[in-house]
Coordinates of C-alpha atoms and ligand atoms in Angstrom, one line a residue:
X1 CA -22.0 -15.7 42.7
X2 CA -19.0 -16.4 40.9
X3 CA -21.4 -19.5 38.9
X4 CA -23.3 -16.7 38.0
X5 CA -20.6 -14.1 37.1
X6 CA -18.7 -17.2 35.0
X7 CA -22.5 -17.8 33.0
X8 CA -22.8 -14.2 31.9
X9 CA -19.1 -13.8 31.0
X10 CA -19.8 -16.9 29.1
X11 CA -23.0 -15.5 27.6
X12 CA -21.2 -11.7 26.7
X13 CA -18.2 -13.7 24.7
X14 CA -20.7 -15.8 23.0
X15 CA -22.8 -12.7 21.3
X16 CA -19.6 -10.7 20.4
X17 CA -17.8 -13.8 19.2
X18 CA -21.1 -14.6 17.1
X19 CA -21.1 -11.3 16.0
X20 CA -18.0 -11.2 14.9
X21 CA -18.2 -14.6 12.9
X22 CA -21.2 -13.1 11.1
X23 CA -19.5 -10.3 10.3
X24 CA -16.4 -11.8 8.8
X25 CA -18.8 -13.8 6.7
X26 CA -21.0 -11.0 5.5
X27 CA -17.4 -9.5 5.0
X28 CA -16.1 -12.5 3.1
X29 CA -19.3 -12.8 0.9
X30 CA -19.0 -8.7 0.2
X31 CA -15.6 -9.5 -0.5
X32 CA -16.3 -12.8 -3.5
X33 CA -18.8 -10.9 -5.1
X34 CA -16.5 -7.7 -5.7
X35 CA -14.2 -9.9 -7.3
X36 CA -16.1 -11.8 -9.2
X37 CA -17.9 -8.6 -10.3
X38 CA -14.5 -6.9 -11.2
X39 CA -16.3 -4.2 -8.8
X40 CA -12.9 -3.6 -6.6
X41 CA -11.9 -0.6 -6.9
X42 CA -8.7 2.0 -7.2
X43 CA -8.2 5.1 -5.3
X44 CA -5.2 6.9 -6.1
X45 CA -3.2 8.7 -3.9
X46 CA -0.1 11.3 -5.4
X47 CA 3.0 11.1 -4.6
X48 CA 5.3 14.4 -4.9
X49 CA 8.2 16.1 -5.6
X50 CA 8.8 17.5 -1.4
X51 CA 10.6 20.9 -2.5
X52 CA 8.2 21.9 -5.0
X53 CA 4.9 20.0 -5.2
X54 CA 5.5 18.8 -8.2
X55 CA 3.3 15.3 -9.2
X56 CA 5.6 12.1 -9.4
X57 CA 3.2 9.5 -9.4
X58 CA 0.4 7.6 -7.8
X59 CA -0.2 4.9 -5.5
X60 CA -2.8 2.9 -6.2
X61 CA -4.8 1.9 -3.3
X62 CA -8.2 -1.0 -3.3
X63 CA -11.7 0.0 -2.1
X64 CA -14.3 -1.9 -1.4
X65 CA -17.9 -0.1 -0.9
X66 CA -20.4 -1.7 0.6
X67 CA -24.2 -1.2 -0.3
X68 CA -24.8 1.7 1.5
X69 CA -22.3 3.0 -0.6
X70 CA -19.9 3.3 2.5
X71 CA -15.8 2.2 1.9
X72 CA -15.0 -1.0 3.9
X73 CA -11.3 0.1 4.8
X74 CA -8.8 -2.5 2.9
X75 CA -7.0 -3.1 6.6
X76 CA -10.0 -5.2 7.0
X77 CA -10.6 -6.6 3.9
X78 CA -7.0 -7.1 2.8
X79 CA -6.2 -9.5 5.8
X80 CA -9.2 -11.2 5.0
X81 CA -8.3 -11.9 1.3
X82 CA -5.1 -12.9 2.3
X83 CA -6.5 -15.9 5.1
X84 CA -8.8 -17.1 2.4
X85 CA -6.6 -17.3 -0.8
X86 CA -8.9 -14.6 -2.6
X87 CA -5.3 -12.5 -2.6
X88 CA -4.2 -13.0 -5.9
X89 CA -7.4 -12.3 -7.5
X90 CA -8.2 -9.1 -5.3
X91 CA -4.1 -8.1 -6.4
X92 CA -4.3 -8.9 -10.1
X93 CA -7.7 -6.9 -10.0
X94 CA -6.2 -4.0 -8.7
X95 CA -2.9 -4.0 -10.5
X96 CA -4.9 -4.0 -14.1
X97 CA -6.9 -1.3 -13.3
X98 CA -3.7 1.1 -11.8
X99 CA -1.7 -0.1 -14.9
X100 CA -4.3 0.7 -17.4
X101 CA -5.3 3.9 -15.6
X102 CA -1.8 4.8 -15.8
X103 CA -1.3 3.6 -19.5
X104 CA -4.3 6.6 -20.3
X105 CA -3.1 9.3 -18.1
X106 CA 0.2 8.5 -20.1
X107 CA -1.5 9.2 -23.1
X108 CA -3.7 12.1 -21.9
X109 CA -2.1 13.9 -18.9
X110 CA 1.2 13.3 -17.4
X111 CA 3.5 10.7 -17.2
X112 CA 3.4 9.9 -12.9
X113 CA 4.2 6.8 -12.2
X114 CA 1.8 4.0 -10.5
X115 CA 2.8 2.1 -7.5
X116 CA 0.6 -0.8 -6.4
X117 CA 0.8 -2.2 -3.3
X118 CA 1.5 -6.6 -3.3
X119 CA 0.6 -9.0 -0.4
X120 CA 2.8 -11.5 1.1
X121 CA 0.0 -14.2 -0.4
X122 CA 0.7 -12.6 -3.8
X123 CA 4.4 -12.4 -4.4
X124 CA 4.8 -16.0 -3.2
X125 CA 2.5 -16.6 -6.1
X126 CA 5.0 -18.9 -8.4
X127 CA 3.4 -17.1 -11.7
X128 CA 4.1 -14.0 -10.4
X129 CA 6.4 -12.1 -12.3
X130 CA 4.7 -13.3 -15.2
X131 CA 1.5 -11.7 -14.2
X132 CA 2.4 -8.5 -14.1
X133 CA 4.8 -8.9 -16.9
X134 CA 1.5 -10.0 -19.1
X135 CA -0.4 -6.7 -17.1
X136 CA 2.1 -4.4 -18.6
X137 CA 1.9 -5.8 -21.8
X138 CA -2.0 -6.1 -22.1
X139 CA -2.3 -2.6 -20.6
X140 CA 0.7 -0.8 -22.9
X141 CA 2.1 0.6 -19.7
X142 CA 5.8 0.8 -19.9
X143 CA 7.6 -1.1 -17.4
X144 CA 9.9 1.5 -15.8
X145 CA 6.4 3.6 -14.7
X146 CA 5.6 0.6 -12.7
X147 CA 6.4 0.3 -9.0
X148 CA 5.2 -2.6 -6.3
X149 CA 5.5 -2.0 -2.9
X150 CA 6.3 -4.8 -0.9
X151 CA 6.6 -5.8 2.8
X152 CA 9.7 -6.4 4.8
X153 CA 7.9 -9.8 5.7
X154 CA 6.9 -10.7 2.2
X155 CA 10.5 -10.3 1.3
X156 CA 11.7 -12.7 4.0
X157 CA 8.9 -15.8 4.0
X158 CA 11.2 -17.2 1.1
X159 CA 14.6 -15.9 0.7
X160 CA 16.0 -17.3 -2.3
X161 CA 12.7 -16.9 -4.3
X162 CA 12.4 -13.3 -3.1
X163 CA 15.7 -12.9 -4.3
X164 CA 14.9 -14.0 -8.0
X165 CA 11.5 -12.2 -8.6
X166 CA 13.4 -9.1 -7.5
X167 CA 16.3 -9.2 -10.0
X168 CA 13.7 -10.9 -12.4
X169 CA 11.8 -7.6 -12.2
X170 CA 15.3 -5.4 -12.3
X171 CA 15.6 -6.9 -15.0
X172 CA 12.5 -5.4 -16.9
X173 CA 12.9 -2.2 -15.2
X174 CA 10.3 -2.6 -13.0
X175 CA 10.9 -0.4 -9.3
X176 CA 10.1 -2.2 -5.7
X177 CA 9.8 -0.1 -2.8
X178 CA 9.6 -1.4 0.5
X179 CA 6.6 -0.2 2.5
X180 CA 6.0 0.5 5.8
X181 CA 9.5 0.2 6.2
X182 CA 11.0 0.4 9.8
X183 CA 8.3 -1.6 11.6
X184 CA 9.1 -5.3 10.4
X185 CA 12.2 -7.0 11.2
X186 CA 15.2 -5.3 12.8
X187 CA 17.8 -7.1 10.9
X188 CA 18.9 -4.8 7.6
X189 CA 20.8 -7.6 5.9
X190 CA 18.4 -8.3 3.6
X191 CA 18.8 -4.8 2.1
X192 CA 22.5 -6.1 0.7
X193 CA 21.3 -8.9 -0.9
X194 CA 18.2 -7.8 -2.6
X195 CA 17.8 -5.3 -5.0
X196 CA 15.2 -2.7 -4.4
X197 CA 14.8 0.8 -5.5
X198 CA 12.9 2.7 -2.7
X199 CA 12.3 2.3 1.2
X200 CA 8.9 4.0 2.4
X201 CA 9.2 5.7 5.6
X202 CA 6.5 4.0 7.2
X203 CA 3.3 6.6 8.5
X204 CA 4.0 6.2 12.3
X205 CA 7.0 7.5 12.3
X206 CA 6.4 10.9 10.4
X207 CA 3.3 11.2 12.5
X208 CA 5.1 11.9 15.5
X209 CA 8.2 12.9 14.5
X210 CA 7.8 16.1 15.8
X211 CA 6.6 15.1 19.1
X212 CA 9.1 12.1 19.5
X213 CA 12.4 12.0 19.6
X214 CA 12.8 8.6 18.6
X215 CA 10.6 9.2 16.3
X216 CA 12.6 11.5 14.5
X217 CA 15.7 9.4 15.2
X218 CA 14.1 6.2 13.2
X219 CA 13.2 8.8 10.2
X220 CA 17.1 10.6 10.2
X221 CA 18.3 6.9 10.2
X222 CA 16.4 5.6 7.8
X223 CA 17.0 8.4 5.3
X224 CA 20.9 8.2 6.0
X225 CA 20.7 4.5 5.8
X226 CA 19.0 5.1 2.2
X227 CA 21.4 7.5 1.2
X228 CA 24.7 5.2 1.9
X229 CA 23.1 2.5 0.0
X230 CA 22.2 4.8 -3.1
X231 CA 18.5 4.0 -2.5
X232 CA 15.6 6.8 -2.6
X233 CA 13.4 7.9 0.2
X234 CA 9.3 8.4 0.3
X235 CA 8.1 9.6 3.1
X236 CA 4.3 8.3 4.1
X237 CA 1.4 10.0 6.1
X238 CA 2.6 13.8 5.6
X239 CA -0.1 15.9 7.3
X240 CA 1.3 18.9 7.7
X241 CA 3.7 21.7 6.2
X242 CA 5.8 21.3 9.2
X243 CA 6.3 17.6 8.7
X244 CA 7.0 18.6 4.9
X245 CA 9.9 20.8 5.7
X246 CA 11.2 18.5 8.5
X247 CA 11.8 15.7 5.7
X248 CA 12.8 17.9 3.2
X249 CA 15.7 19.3 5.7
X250 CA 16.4 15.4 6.6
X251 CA 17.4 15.3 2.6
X252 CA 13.8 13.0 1.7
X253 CA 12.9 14.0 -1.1
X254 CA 9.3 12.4 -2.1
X255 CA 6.4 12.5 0.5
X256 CA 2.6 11.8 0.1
X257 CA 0.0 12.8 2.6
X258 CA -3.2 14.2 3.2
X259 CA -1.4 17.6 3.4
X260 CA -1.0 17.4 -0.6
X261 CA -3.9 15.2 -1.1
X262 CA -6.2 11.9 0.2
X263 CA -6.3 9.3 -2.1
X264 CA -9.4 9.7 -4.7
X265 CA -11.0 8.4 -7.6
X266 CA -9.3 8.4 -11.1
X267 CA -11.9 11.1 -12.4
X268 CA -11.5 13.5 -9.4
X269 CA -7.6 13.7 -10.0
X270 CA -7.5 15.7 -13.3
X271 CA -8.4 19.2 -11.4
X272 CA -5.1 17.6 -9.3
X273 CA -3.3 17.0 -12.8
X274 CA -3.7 21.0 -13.9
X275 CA -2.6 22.5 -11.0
X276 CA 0.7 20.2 -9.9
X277 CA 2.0 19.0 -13.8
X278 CA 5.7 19.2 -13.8
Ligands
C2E301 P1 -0.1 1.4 2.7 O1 0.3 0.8 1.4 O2 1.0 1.8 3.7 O3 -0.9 2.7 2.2 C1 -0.9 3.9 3.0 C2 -2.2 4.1 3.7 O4 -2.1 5.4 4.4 C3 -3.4 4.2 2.9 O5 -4.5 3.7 3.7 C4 -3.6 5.7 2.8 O6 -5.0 6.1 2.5 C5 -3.2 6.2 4.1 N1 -2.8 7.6 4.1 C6 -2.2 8.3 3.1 N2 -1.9 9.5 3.5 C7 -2.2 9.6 4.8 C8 -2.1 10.6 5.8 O7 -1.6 11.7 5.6 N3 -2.5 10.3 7.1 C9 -3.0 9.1 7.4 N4 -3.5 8.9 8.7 N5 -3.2 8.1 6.5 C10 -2.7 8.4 5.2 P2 -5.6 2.7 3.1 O8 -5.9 3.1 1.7 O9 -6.7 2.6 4.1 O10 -4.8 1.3 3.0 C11 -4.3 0.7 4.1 C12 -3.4 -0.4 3.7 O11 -4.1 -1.5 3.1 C13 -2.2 0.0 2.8 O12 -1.2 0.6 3.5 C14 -1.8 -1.4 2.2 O13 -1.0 -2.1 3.1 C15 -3.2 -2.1 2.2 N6 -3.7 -2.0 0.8 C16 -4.4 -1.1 0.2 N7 -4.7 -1.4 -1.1 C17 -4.1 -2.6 -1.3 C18 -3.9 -3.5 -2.5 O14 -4.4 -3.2 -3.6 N8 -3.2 -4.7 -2.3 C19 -2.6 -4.9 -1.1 N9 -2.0 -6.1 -1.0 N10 -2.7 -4.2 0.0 C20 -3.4 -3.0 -0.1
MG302 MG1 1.7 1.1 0.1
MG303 MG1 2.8 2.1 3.7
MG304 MG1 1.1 1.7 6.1

């Protein structure tokens, strides 16, 4: 019994594991052709001014659709990129389409701000500054209407090179942000030695902030930790106009959410742009 038991265990991994393998190689083939195509592309999410709506940028966000026309979600395809060094190429795709979105809406609409998000793979790219240094210029965007999110753990793979691309990109006036900050490391140090701009209240944390007491602990001491070190606040994930005015009492001042808006396509944001200029 248990021979038999152990044989169809044994059978029931094997399908799902060969499922899966098939899967992530339909995925990864998906994946190569989009790039090679230049067929990723940008959603846009705003971000805005918590007290009064008002539009102060845009974070640009990848999509991949399959050929149903479905979007692949970029927590699966964005790991999958990173594992099999198609990163940079995915991340330079994306950030010359946000910059040069960005540049026209400059021109035509408003001038928000573009933040676009970079993977551990990417900003341990030796070239890197230099990329999006020759982005900007190719593009016409200005530099100070630029912002890269980063990771806590992108930040920390290499120290004393993290510390140089930052100041490097100080330098030009470029912002970093760190995102999803609060679930990575528990050691702050880091924030005295390298310069960023902007720490993102990671989504988990407004989601139940409410509801949790912790919750809402993390969010207080993250926005009083920003506030001592002179850095601003974004909160991520707002769904509600409860959650709004929670932040905006806690002294955060940007937020972005579904409750303002879901991240869309460039064309379906200029009814967005009458209705929330500045
Ligand atoms: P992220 O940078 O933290 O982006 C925020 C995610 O939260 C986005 O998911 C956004 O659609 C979602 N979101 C925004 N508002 C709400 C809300 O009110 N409620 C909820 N439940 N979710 C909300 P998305 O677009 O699926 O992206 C997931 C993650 O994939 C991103 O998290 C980012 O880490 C990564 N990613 C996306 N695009 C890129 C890219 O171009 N390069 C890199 N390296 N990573 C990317
Ligand atoms: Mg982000
Ligand atoms: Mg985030
Ligand atoms: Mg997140």
């Amino acid at each position: 019994r248990a021979k038999h038991e152990g044989r169809n265990r044994y059978c029931f991994f094997s399908d799902e594991l060969e499922k899966q393998v098939l899967q992530r190689h339909s995925l990864q083939i998906k994946l190569r052709e989009a790039i090679n195509n230049n067929e990723i592309q940008v959603f846009y999410q705003p971000k805005v001014e918590l007290s009064s709506g008002k539009l102060i940028g845009f974070e640009a966000l990848a999509r991949l659709q399959d050929e149903d026309g479905n979007f692949i979600s970029p927590c699966e395809f964005i790991p999958l990129a990173e594992e099999t060094g198609q990163i940079t190429a995915l991340g330079l795709q994306v950030l010359e389409k946000a910059c040069a979105q960005a540049a026209l809406w400059h021109q035509t609409s408003c001038d928000a701000s573009i933040s676009v998000n970079v993977s551990v793979g990417q900003f341990g790219e030796n070239d890197f500054v230099e990329t999006v240094l020759s982005t900007l210029e190719k593009t016409g965007l200005p530099p100070e209407q630029l912002e890269l999110e980063v990771t806590e753990s992108a930040l920390m793979s290499d120290n004393d090179k993290s510390y140089s691309i930052l100041s490097e990109l100080c330098k030009r006036g470029i912002k970093v942000s760190i995102d999803d900050f609060g679930t990575g490391y528990s050691s702050l140090s880091y924030l005295k030695k390298f310069r960023v701009d902007i720490l993102k209240i990671d989504q988990s944390f407004v989601k139940d902030m409410l509801l949790d007491a912790s919750d809402l602990d993390i969010v207080k001491t993250i926005i009083s930790l920003a506030n001592s070190m002179k850095l601003h606040t974004i909160a991520e994930g707002i769904e509600t106009p409860e959650q709004r005015d929670a932040l905006l009492s806690l002294g955060c001042q940007i937020g972005q959410g579904y409750y303002f808006s879901r991240p869309m396509p460039a064309d379906q944001l200029e009814d967005y742009f009458q209705s929330h200029q500045p």
